[in-house]
Backbone as JSON, one array per atom type, in Angstrom:
{
  "sequence": "MNYLLVDIRENNILALRHFLLEGPEAWVPLKYELQKDDETAAGYVSLLLGAFSVAVRRKFSPVCALADIAGFVAELRVKAEEDTVPLDLVLTEDAIRRAVGARPLMQDSESDDDLTTVLNTKVYVLLHLVAEAGFTRADLEEFVEDVAAYTRDWLAAQRPTPPAYLLSDKPDEARMADRP",
  "N": [[-63.65, -29.58, 7.18], [-60.73, -27.79, 6.72], [-60.42, -25.39, 4.61], [-58.56, -23.41, 4.3], [-56.12, -24.59, 4.45], [-55.93, -26.15, 2.23], [-54.54, -26.54, -0.92], [-53.83, -26.17, -4.4], [-51.28, -27.67, -5.87], [-48.28, -28.01, -7.87], [-47.65, -30.75, -7.97], [-50.17, -31.88, -7.64], [-51.41, -31.13, -10.02], [-49.8, -32.38, -11.9], [-50.35, -35.03, -11.18], [-53.08, -35.16, -11.85], [-52.93, -34.84, -14.63], [-51.58, -37.22, -15.35], [-53.49, -39.03, -14.45], [-55.64, -38.5, -16.19], [-54.54, -39.31, -18.58], [-53.78, -41.99, -18.15], [-55.68, -43.21, -16.55], [-57.32, -44.39, -13.48], [-55.36, -46.12, -12.43], [-53.01, -44.75, -12.51], [-52.79, -43.38, -10.16], [-52.17, -45.18, -8.2], [-49.42, -45.45, -7.31], [-49.35, -43.13, -5.82], [-50.72, -43.51, -3.51], [-49.99, -43.33, -0.71], [-49.2, -40.67, -0.52], [-51.6, -39.42, -1.17], [-53.09, -40.04, 1.05], [-51.87, -38.79, 3.13], [-52.7, -36.59, 4.81], [-55.81, -34.94, 5.66], [-56.02, -32.46, 4.31], [-54.14, -32.67, 2.23], [-55.17, -34.84, 0.79], [-57.59, -33.65, 0.1], [-56.75, -31.7, -1.7], [-56.01, -33.19, -3.97], [-58.45, -34.56, -4.52], [-60.23, -32.41, -4.81], [-59.27, -31.25, -7.15], [-59.77, -33.31, -8.94], [-62.58, -33.43, -8.83], [-63.08, -30.88, -9.74], [-62.21, -31.21, -12.35], [-64.19, -32.92, -13.3], [-66.42, -31.17, -13.23], [-65.62, -29.13, -15.05], [-65.3, -30.63, -17.42], [-67.93, -31.58, -17.8], [-69.29, -29.15, -18.11], [-68.17, -28.3, -20.47], [-69.28, -30.1, -22.2], [-72.07, -29.81, -21.87], [-74.11, -26.98, -22.0], [-75.13, -24.37, -19.68], [-77.78, -23.87, -20.32], [-78.74, -26.09, -21.57], [-80.92, -28.64, -22.91], [-82.7, -30.65, -20.66], [-83.33, -33.15, -21.5], [-81.22, -33.77, -23.16], [-79.17, -34.28, -21.36], [-80.27, -36.5, -20.04], [-80.37, -38.3, -22.19], [-77.64, -38.59, -22.74], [-76.82, -39.82, -20.36], [-78.22, -42.22, -20.57], [-76.92, -43.37, -22.79], [-74.42, -43.59, -21.66], [-74.92, -45.46, -19.71], [-75.21, -47.83, -21.19], [-72.58, -48.11, -22.12], [-71.31, -48.4, -19.65], [-72.36, -50.84, -18.82], [-71.17, -52.5, -20.7], [-68.56, -52.22, -19.87], [-68.75, -53.42, -17.47], [-69.3, -51.87, -15.19], [-70.84, -50.7, -12.32], [-73.42, -48.38, -12.48], [-75.23, -45.83, -11.21], [-78.05, -44.49, -12.42], [-79.73, -42.33, -11.7], [-78.17, -40.97, -9.81], [-75.99, -40.31, -11.47], [-77.16, -38.65, -13.46], [-78.12, -36.63, -11.79], [-75.71, -35.59, -10.73], [-74.54, -34.52, -13.03], [-76.47, -32.62, -13.77], [-76.3, -30.88, -11.57], [-73.71, -29.93, -11.92], [-73.95, -28.28, -14.15], [-75.64, -26.41, -13.23], [-78.34, -26.9, -13.38], [-81.72, -27.83, -12.44], [-81.63, -30.05, -9.76], [-82.09, -33.65, -9.55], [-82.48, -34.89, -7.14], [-83.0, -34.05, -3.71], [-80.55, -32.85, -1.43], [-80.79, -34.18, 1.02], [-82.07, -36.49, 0.27], [-80.29, -38.13, -0.93], [-78.7, -41.09, -0.54], [-76.26, -41.94, -1.12], [-72.92, -42.89, -0.65], [-69.8, -41.15, -0.26], [-67.76, -42.37, -1.73], [-69.13, -43.76, -3.75], [-70.28, -41.61, -5.14], [-67.95, -40.24, -5.95], [-66.72, -42.24, -7.54], [-68.64, -42.44, -9.57], [-68.51, -39.86, -10.71], [-65.86, -39.89, -11.59], [-65.98, -41.91, -13.53], [-67.69, -40.73, -15.42], [-66.15, -38.44, -16.02], [-63.79, -39.61, -17.17], [-64.94, -40.82, -19.38], [-65.89, -38.56, -20.79], [-63.47, -37.26, -21.33], [-62.22, -39.16, -22.97], [-64.06, -39.15, -25.06], [-63.73, -36.56, -25.99], [-61.29, -36.65, -27.24], [-58.71, -35.43, -26.86], [-55.9, -33.6, -28.03], [-52.39, -33.32, -27.27], [-51.95, -30.62, -26.69], [-54.58, -29.77, -26.3], [-55.22, -31.23, -24.01], [-53.45, -30.08, -22.17], [-54.49, -27.47, -22.08], [-57.02, -28.05, -21.04], [-56.33, -29.1, -18.49], [-55.13, -26.82, -17.37], [-57.37, -25.12, -17.31], [-58.95, -26.57, -15.52], [-57.37, -26.45, -13.18], [-57.43, -23.67, -12.65], [-60.22, -23.29, -12.32], [-60.66, -24.94, -10.08], [-59.02, -23.75, -8.14], [-60.37, -21.3, -7.89], [-62.81, -22.27, -6.9], [-62.0, -23.38, -4.45], [-61.11, -21.04, -3.19], [-63.53, -19.74, -2.87], [-64.64, -21.28, -0.89], [-63.34, -20.62, 1.36], [-63.34, -18.79, 4.41], [-64.23, -15.31, 4.56], [-61.9, -12.9, 5.48], [-61.96, -10.67, 8.35], [-62.67, -7.14, 7.92], [-60.65, -5.45, 8.97], [-58.35, -6.9, 8.61], [-57.9, -6.69, 5.96], [-57.21, -4.12, 5.3], [-54.89, -1.43, 4.62], [-54.61, 0.39, 6.53], [-54.85, -0.29, 9.59], [-56.17, 0.76, 11.96], [-58.29, 2.4, 11.03], [-59.75, 0.54, 9.51], [-60.48, -1.33, 11.44], [-62.28, 0.13, 12.93], [-64.31, 0.38, 11.09], [-65.77, -1.93, 11.2], [-67.31, -1.63, 13.4], [-70.41, -0.62, 14.89]],
  "CA": [[-62.47, -29.41, 6.36], [-60.15, -26.46, 6.78], [-60.04, -25.05, 3.24], [-57.4, -22.52, 4.32], [-54.93, -25.41, 4.32], [-55.98, -26.9, 0.97], [-54.0, -25.78, -2.03], [-53.54, -26.93, -5.61], [-49.85, -27.53, -6.15], [-47.82, -28.59, -9.14], [-47.75, -32.21, -7.92], [-51.57, -32.21, -7.86], [-51.68, -30.94, -11.45], [-49.1, -33.48, -12.58], [-51.11, -36.25, -10.91], [-54.3, -35.12, -12.66], [-52.54, -35.08, -16.02], [-51.34, -38.67, -15.47], [-54.78, -39.69, -14.25], [-56.43, -38.36, -17.41], [-53.88, -40.07, -19.65], [-53.61, -43.41, -17.85], [-56.78, -43.74, -15.76], [-57.11, -44.46, -12.03], [-54.14, -46.85, -12.08], [-51.91, -43.78, -12.4], [-52.7, -42.87, -8.8], [-51.78, -46.23, -7.26], [-48.17, -45.1, -6.63], [-49.55, -41.95, -4.97], [-51.64, -43.87, -2.43], [-49.58, -42.8, 0.59], [-49.24, -39.2, -0.63], [-53.01, -39.02, -1.14], [-53.65, -40.28, 2.38], [-50.98, -38.16, 4.11], [-53.59, -35.89, 5.74], [-57.06, -34.54, 5.01], [-55.82, -31.34, 3.4], [-53.45, -33.18, 1.04], [-56.17, -35.62, 0.03], [-58.58, -32.71, -0.43], [-56.17, -31.05, -2.87], [-56.14, -34.11, -5.1], [-59.85, -34.83, -4.81], [-60.83, -31.17, -5.31], [-58.86, -31.1, -8.55], [-60.5, -34.34, -9.69], [-63.97, -32.98, -8.92], [-63.05, -29.73, -10.64], [-62.1, -31.74, -13.72], [-65.53, -33.39, -13.64], [-67.28, -30.01, -13.51], [-65.18, -28.47, -16.29], [-65.62, -31.51, -18.55], [-69.39, -31.58, -17.99], [-69.68, -27.83, -18.64], [-67.77, -28.24, -21.88], [-70.21, -30.94, -22.96], [-73.42, -29.28, -21.75], [-74.19, -25.58, -21.58], [-76.09, -24.19, -18.58], [-79.16, -23.81, -20.83], [-79.01, -27.27, -22.4], [-82.17, -29.35, -22.62], [-82.5, -31.74, -19.7], [-83.41, -34.39, -22.27], [-79.87, -34.06, -23.67], [-78.45, -34.9, -20.26], [-80.85, -37.83, -19.85], [-79.93, -39.12, -23.31], [-76.23, -38.89, -22.53], [-76.73, -40.79, -19.26], [-78.68, -43.51, -21.11], [-75.81, -43.9, -23.6], [-73.35, -43.92, -20.73], [-75.32, -46.7, -19.04], [-74.87, -48.92, -22.1], [-71.12, -48.22, -22.07], [-70.96, -48.91, -18.32], [-72.68, -52.27, -18.81], [-70.1, -53.15, -21.48], [-67.36, -52.17, -19.03], [-69.17, -54.03, -16.2], [-69.19, -50.86, -14.14], [-72.16, -50.33, -11.81], [-73.66, -46.95, -12.64], [-76.54, -45.39, -10.75], [-78.5, -43.51, -13.42], [-80.25, -41.13, -11.04], [-77.01, -40.26, -9.25], [-75.21, -39.78, -12.58], [-77.86, -37.5, -14.04], [-78.16, -35.58, -10.77], [-74.38, -34.97, -10.66], [-74.35, -33.7, -14.24], [-77.36, -31.46, -13.66], [-75.74, -29.95, -10.58], [-72.49, -29.32, -12.48], [-74.3, -27.22, -15.1], [-76.54, -25.48, -12.57], [-79.74, -27.23, -13.67], [-82.48, -28.33, -11.3], [-81.21, -31.42, -9.43], [-83.13, -34.68, -9.46], [-82.66, -35.26, -5.74], [-82.61, -33.11, -2.67], [-79.35, -33.36, -0.75], [-81.19, -35.1, 2.09], [-82.58, -37.73, -0.31], [-79.19, -38.92, -1.46], [-78.12, -42.03, 0.42], [-75.02, -42.4, -1.7], [-71.72, -42.54, 0.09], [-68.87, -40.32, -1.03], [-67.02, -43.21, -2.67], [-70.01, -44.0, -4.9], [-70.38, -40.34, -5.88], [-66.66, -39.99, -6.58], [-66.55, -43.22, -8.62], [-69.54, -42.05, -10.66], [-67.95, -38.67, -11.37], [-64.64, -40.3, -12.28], [-66.37, -42.65, -14.73], [-68.19, -39.73, -16.37], [-65.0, -37.64, -16.43], [-62.93, -40.36, -18.09], [-65.71, -40.98, -20.62], [-65.89, -37.28, -21.5], [-62.11, -37.01, -21.82], [-62.02, -40.05, -24.12], [-64.94, -38.67, -26.12], [-63.18, -35.3, -26.51], [-60.14, -36.95, -28.09], [-57.76, -34.35, -26.69], [-54.5, -33.61, -28.43], [-51.55, -32.96, -26.12], [-52.22, -29.2, -26.41], [-55.94, -29.7, -25.74], [-55.16, -31.74, -22.65], [-52.8, -29.06, -21.35], [-55.47, -26.4, -21.89], [-58.05, -28.57, -20.14], [-55.75, -29.18, -17.15], [-54.99, -25.44, -16.9], [-58.73, -24.65, -16.99], [-59.36, -27.27, -14.3], [-56.62, -25.9, -12.05], [-57.98, -22.34, -12.38], [-61.58, -23.48, -11.79], [-60.58, -25.52, -8.74], [-58.5, -22.71, -7.24], [-61.48, -20.37, -7.64], [-63.79, -22.95, -6.05], [-61.43, -23.45, -3.11], [-61.12, -19.68, -2.63], [-64.91, -19.43, -2.47], [-64.97, -22.06, 0.31], [-62.61, -20.05, 2.49], [-64.04, -17.67, 5.04], [-63.73, -13.97, 4.26], [-61.31, -12.33, 6.69], [-62.56, -9.41, 8.78], [-62.22, -5.97, 7.16], [-59.42, -4.87, 9.49], [-57.21, -7.65, 8.08], [-57.76, -6.38, 4.54], [-56.88, -2.71, 5.11], [-53.52, -0.97, 4.85], [-54.68, 1.25, 7.7], [-55.58, -1.16, 10.51], [-57.04, 1.44, 12.9], [-59.51, 2.81, 10.33], [-60.5, -0.64, 9.1], [-61.04, -1.94, 12.64], [-63.42, 0.95, 13.3], [-65.36, 0.2, 10.09], [-66.59, -3.08, 11.59], [-68.1, -1.29, 14.58], [-71.6, 0.19, 14.59]],
  "C": [[-61.99, -27.97, 6.47], [-59.61, -26.1, 5.39], [-58.89, -24.05, 3.18], [-56.11, -23.31, 4.09], [-54.87, -26.2, 3.02], [-55.47, -26.01, -0.15], [-53.78, -26.72, -3.21], [-52.09, -26.64, -5.96], [-49.5, -28.21, -7.46], [-47.92, -30.12, -9.13], [-49.19, -32.67, -8.09], [-51.9, -32.16, -9.35], [-51.02, -32.04, -12.26], [-49.86, -34.8, -12.4], [-52.4, -36.29, -11.73], [-53.99, -35.43, -14.12], [-52.31, -36.58, -16.26], [-52.64, -39.45, -15.35], [-55.6, -39.65, -15.54], [-55.84, -39.15, -18.57], [-53.93, -41.58, -19.42], [-54.77, -44.02, -17.06], [-56.41, -43.84, -14.29], [-55.84, -45.2, -11.6], [-52.96, -45.91, -11.88], [-51.74, -43.29, -10.97], [-52.3, -43.93, -7.78], [-50.46, -45.89, -6.57], [-48.3, -43.91, -5.67], [-50.39, -42.24, -3.73], [-51.26, -43.23, -1.09], [-49.57, -41.27, 0.59], [-50.68, -38.71, -0.51], [-53.59, -39.11, 0.26], [-52.83, -39.63, 3.5], [-51.77, -37.43, 5.2], [-54.81, -35.42, 4.95], [-56.86, -33.44, 3.98], [-55.11, -31.77, 2.11], [-54.42, -33.95, 0.17], [-57.19, -34.68, -0.61], [-58.05, -31.97, -1.65], [-56.32, -31.91, -4.11], [-57.6, -34.3, -5.5], [-60.55, -33.58, -5.34], [-60.5, -30.96, -6.78], [-59.59, -32.11, -9.44], [-61.96, -33.93, -9.88], [-64.09, -31.74, -9.8], [-62.98, -30.16, -12.09], [-63.46, -32.26, -14.2], [-66.41, -32.21, -14.05], [-66.9, -29.32, -14.82], [-65.54, -29.32, -17.5], [-67.12, -31.52, -18.84], [-69.84, -30.26, -18.59], [-69.23, -27.62, -20.07], [-68.73, -29.04, -22.75], [-71.61, -30.32, -23.01], [-73.39, -27.82, -21.3], [-75.19, -25.47, -20.43], [-77.55, -24.15, -19.05], [-79.5, -25.01, -21.72], [-80.35, -27.89, -22.0], [-81.86, -30.5, -21.67], [-82.58, -33.09, -20.4], [-82.05, -34.77, -22.86], [-79.03, -34.74, -22.59], [-78.96, -36.32, -20.05], [-80.41, -38.78, -20.96], [-78.47, -39.53, -23.17], [-76.07, -39.95, -21.45], [-77.19, -42.17, -19.74], [-77.59, -44.16, -21.96], [-74.66, -44.35, -22.7], [-73.65, -45.23, -20.0], [-74.96, -47.91, -19.89], [-73.37, -49.18, -22.07], [-70.68, -48.82, -20.74], [-71.26, -50.4, -18.22], [-71.63, -53.06, -19.58], [-68.82, -53.24, -20.66], [-67.56, -52.88, -17.69], [-68.91, -53.11, -15.01], [-70.6, -50.56, -13.64], [-72.33, -48.82, -11.88], [-75.08, -46.63, -12.23], [-76.99, -44.25, -11.66], [-78.98, -42.22, -12.78], [-79.1, -40.3, -10.47], [-76.19, -39.6, -10.36], [-75.87, -38.55, -13.17], [-77.91, -36.34, -13.06], [-76.81, -34.85, -10.7], [-74.13, -34.07, -11.86], [-75.22, -32.46, -14.19], [-76.79, -30.42, -12.7], [-74.52, -29.22, -11.15], [-72.81, -28.19, -13.45], [-75.3, -26.23, -14.5], [-78.01, -25.71, -12.89], [-80.41, -27.75, -12.4], [-82.06, -29.78, -11.0], [-82.39, -32.38, -9.4], [-83.48, -34.99, -8.01], [-82.34, -34.08, -4.84], [-81.39, -33.7, -1.98], [-79.71, -34.4, 0.31], [-81.69, -36.44, 1.55], [-81.46, -38.66, -0.78], [-78.59, -39.79, -0.36], [-76.74, -42.5, -0.03], [-73.83, -41.96, -0.86], [-70.76, -41.8, -0.84], [-68.08, -41.13, -2.05], [-67.84, -43.48, -3.92], [-70.11, -42.75, -5.76], [-69.08, -40.07, -6.62], [-66.43, -40.96, -7.74], [-67.42, -42.89, -9.82], [-68.96, -40.87, -11.43], [-66.68, -39.01, -12.14], [-64.99, -41.03, -13.57], [-66.86, -41.68, -15.81], [-67.03, -38.89, -16.91], [-64.15, -38.37, -17.46], [-63.64, -40.61, -19.42], [-65.67, -39.69, -21.44], [-64.51, -36.94, -22.07], [-61.83, -37.89, -23.04], [-62.83, -39.57, -25.32], [-64.38, -37.4, -26.79], [-61.99, -35.55, -27.44], [-59.08, -35.86, -28.05], [-56.42, -34.62, -27.38], [-53.7, -33.26, -27.18], [-51.83, -31.51, -25.7], [-53.6, -29.03, -25.8], [-55.96, -30.15, -24.29], [-54.52, -30.72, -21.73], [-53.75, -27.9, -21.06], [-56.55, -26.83, -20.91], [-57.53, -28.59, -18.7], [-55.57, -27.78, -16.56], [-56.35, -24.86, -16.5], [-59.22, -25.28, -15.69], [-58.66, -26.69, -13.08], [-57.17, -24.52, -11.67], [-59.38, -22.44, -11.76], [-61.52, -23.96, -10.34], [-60.01, -24.52, -7.73], [-59.59, -21.7, -6.89], [-62.5, -20.99, -6.69], [-63.27, -23.02, -4.61], [-61.43, -22.08, -2.43], [-62.51, -19.3, -2.15], [-65.32, -20.18, -1.21], [-64.32, -21.48, 1.56], [-63.39, -18.9, 3.09], [-63.41, -16.34, 4.66], [-63.14, -13.39, 5.54], [-62.0, -11.02, 7.07], [-61.93, -8.23, 8.03], [-60.9, -5.42, 7.66], [-58.19, -5.64, 9.03], [-56.93, -7.3, 6.63], [-57.26, -4.96, 4.28], [-55.39, -2.45, 5.33], [-53.45, -0.11, 6.11], [-55.5, 0.52, 8.76], [-56.52, -0.43, 11.46], [-58.35, 1.86, 12.25], [-60.37, 1.6, 9.97], [-61.16, -1.3, 10.3], [-62.29, -1.17, 13.06], [-64.58, 0.75, 12.33], [-66.27, -0.96, 10.44], [-67.51, -2.77, 12.77], [-69.29, -0.44, 14.19], [-71.46, 1.64, 14.97]]
}
């Protein structure tokens, strides 16, 4: 993925807002826009994954007890059964742990889950947390702004750092700084 080409635009933010208010059905009309190219799809998906991370971090602090996460996942499993949604408990707990920086349950190499399963799990958790939060319109706007900022920061961290000579106002001096 070329993260230099991925950007969070106003249409991405608007789509996230609709998604959080109306659920996944809100994105059905955007199907062709979402699939236009990898970078466009990555903008939408990155924002959705950013929303998952922000929502989880609002629910659980980085120093929360792992038992609190396990308890939440157990409650979520009951809700998922009521909704007839298949929910992998280990994957769900692992995703939440990773979002708060806790020790993961699985090594990356141990996860056989495809990206669709992981995304569906995170979306289910996200929508549950948003419903649980009971956002007012102002709360939702603040949440979406926080998600956009978080996701932009995450995308910036994925981009390669340009060489020093591209960052300097004095190209000749900066170019020499990279040499031994």
